PDB file of C-alpha atoms in Angstrom:
ATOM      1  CA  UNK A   1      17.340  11.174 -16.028  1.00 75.00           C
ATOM      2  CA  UNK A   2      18.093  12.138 -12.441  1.00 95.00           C
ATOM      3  CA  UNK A   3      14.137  12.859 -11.768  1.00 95.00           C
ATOM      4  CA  UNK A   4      13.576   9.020 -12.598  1.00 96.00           C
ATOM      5  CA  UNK A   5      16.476   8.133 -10.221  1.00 96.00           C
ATOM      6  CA  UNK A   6      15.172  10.352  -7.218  1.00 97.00           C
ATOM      7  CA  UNK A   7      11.553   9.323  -7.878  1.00 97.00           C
ATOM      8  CA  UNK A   8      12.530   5.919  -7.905  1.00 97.00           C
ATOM      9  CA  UNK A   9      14.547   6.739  -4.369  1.00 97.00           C
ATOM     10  CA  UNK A  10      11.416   8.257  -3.016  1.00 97.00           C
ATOM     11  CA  UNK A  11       8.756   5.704  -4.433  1.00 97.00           C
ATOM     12  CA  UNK A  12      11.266   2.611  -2.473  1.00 97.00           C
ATOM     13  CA  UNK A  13      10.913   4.896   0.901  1.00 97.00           C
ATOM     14  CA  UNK A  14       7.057   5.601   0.435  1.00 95.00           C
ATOM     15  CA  UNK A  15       7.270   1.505   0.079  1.00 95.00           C
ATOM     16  CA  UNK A  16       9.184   1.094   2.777  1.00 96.00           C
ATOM     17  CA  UNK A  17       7.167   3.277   5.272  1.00 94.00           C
ATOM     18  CA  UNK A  18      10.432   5.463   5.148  1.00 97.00           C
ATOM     19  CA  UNK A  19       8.010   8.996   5.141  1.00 96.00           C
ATOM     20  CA  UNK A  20      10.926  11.201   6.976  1.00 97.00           C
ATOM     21  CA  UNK A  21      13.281  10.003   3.796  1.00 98.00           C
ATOM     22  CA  UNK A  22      11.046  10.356   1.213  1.00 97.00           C
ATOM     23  CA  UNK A  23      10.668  14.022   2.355  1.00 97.00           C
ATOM     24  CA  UNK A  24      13.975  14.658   2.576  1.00 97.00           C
ATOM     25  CA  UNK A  25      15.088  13.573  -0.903  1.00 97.00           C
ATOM     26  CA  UNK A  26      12.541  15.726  -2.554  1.00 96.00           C
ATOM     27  CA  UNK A  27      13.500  18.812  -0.780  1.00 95.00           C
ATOM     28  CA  UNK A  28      17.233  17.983  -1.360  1.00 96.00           C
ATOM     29  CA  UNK A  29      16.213  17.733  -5.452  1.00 96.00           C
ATOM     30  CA  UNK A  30      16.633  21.169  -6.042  1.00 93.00           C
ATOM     31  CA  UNK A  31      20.230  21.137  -4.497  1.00 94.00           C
ATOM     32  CA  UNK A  32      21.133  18.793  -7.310  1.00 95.00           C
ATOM     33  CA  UNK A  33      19.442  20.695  -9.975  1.00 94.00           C
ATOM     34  CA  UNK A  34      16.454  18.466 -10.217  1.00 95.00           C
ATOM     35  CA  UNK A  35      12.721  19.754 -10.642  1.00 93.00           C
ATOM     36  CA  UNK A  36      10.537  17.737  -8.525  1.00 95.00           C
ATOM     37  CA  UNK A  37       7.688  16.316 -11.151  1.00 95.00           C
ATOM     38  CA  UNK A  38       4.196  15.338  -9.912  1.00 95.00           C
ATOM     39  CA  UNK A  39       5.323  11.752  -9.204  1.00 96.00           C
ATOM     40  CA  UNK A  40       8.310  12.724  -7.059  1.00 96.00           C
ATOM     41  CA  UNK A  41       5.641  14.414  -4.977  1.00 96.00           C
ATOM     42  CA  UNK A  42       2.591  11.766  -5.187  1.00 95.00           C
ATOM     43  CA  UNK A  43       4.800   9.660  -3.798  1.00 96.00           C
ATOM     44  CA  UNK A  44       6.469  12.114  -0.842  1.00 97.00           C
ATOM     45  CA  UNK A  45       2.730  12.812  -0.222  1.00 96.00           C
ATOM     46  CA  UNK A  46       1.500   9.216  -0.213  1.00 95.00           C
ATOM     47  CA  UNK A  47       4.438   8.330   2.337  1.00 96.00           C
ATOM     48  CA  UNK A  48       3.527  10.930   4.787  1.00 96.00           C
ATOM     49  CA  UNK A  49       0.037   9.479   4.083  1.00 93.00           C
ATOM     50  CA  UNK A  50       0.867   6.004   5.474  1.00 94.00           C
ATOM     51  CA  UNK A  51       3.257   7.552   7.790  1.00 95.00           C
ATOM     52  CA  UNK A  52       0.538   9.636   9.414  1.00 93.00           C
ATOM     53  CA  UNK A  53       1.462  12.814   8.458  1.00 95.00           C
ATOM     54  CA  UNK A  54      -1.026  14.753   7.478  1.00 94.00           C
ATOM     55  CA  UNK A  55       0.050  17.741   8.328  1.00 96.00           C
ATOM     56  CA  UNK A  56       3.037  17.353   6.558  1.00 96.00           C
ATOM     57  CA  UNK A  57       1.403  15.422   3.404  1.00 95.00           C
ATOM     58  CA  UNK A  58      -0.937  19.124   3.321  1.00 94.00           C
ATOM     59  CA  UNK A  59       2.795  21.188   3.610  1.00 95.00           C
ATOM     60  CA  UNK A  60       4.100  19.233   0.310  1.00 95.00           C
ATOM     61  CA  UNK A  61       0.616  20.092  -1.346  1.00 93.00           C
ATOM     62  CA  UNK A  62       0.843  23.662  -0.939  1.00 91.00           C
ATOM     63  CA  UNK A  63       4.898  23.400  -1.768  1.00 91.00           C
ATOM     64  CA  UNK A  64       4.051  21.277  -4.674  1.00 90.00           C
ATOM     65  CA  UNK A  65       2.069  24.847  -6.024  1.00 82.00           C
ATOM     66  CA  UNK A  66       4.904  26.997  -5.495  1.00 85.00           C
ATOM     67  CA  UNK A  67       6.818  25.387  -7.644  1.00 85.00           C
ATOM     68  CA  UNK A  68       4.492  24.970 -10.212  1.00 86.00           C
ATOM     69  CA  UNK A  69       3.844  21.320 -10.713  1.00 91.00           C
ATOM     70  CA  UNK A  70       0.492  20.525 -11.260  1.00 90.00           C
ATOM     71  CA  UNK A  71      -1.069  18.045  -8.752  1.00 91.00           C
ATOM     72  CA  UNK A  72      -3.521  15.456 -10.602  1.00 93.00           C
ATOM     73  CA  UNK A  73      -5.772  13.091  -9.168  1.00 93.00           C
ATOM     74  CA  UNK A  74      -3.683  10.634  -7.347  1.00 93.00           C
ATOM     75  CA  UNK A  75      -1.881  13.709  -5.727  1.00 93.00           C
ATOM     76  CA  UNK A  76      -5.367  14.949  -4.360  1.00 93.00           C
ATOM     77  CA  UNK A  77      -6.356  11.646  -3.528  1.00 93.00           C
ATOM     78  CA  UNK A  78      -3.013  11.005  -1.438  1.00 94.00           C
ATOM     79  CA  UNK A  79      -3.675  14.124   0.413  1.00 94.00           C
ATOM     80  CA  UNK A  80      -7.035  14.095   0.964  1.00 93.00           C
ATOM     81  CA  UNK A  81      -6.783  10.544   2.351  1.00 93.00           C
ATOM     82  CA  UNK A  82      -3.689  11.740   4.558  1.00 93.00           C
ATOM     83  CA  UNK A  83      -5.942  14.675   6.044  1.00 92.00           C
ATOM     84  CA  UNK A  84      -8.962  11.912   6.571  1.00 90.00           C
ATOM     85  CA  UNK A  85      -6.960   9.372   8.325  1.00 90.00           C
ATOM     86  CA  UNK A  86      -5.367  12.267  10.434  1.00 90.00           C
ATOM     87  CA  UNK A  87      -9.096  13.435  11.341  1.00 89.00           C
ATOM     88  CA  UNK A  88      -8.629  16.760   9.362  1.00 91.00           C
ATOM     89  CA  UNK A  89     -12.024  16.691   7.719  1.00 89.00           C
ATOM     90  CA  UNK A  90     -11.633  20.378   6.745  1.00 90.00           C
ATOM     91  CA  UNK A  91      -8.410  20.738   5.159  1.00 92.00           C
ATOM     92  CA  UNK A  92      -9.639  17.359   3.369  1.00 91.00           C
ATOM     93  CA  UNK A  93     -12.550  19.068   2.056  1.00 90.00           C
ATOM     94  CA  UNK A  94     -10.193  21.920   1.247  1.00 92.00           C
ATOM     95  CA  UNK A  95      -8.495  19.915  -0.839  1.00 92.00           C
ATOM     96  CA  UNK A  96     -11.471  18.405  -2.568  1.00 92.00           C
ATOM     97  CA  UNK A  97     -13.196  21.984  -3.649  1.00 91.00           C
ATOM     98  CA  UNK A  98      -9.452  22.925  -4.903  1.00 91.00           C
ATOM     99  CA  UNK A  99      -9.840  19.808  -6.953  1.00 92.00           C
ATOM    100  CA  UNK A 100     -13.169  20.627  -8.555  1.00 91.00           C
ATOM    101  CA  UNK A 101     -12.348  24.625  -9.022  1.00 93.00           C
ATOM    102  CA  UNK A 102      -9.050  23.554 -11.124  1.00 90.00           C
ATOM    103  CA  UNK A 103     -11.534  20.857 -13.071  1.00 92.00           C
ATOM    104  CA  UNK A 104      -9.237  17.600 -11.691  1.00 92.00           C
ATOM    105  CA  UNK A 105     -11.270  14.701 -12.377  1.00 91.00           C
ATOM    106  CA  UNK A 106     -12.099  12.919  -9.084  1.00 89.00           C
ATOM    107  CA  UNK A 107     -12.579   9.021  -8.791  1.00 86.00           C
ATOM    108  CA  UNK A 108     -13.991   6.710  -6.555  1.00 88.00           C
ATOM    109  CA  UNK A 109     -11.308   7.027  -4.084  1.00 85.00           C
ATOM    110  CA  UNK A 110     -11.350  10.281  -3.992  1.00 83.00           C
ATOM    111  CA  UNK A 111     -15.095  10.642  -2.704  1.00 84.00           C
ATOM    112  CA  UNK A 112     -14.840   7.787  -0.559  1.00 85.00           C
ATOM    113  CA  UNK A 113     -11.949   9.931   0.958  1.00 87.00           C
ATOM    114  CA  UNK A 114     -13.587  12.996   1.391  1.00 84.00           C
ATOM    115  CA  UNK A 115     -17.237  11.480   2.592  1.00 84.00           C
ATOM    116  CA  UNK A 116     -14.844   9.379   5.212  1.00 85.00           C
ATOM    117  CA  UNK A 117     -13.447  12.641   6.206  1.00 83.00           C
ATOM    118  CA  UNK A 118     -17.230  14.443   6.291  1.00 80.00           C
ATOM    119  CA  UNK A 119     -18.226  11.434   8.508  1.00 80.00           C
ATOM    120  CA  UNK A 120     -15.327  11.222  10.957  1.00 77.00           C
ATOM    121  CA  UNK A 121     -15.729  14.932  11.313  1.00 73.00           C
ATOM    122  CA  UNK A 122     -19.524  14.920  11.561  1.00 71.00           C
ATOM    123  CA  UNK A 123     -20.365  17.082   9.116  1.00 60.00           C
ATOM    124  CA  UNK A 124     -22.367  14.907   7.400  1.00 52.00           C
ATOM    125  CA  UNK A 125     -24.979  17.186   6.331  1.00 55.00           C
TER     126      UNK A 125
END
């Protein structure tokens, strides 16, 4: 289908360290009449991750609501480590109690993310 195709598109530029691409073809999908799935955005958010974006990685999060797609754990996990390596301990730990009110199951990276971002912001309390 032309999800696979884009999310392939976007998955080569989150690869490639091409954030600025990745985020463009998932806001073009729509123009094409293609829904953007969880994996077009895990991977648009995991690009602006390694791009060091968070700011932008936290804009496709809340975007990624709005058009009702449901984030799982590697979504969370990509933003949550994009807001910890940007030294935005509280939108990371934003993201982390949005996790546990909508029951996502967190893993190991996930609370290594979010007790990173605790530390670097010293809250560690």
């Amino acid at each position: 289908s032309d999800t696979i195709s884009f999310n392939a598109a976007i998955s080569a530029c989150e690869k490639g360290g091409e954030w600025e691409k990745a985020v463009q073809l998932v806001s073009v999908m729509p123009e094409f009449e293609v829904k953007p799935d969880t994996i077009s955005f895990n991977a648009t958010i995991s690009a602006c991750e390694k791009g060091s974006r968070w700011e932008k990685a936290v804009q496709l999060f809340d975007a990624m609501g709005q058009s009702e797609v449901e984030p799982a754990t590697i979504t969370f996990n990509a933003a949550i480590s994009a807001c910890e390596k940007g030294g935005a301990w509280q939108e990371a730990l934003l993201a982390f109690s949005i996790m546990a009110q909508r029951k996502v199951d967190a893993n190991t990276i996930t609370c290594c993310s979010s007790i990173s971002a605790s530390e670097k912001g010293k809250q560690w309390e």
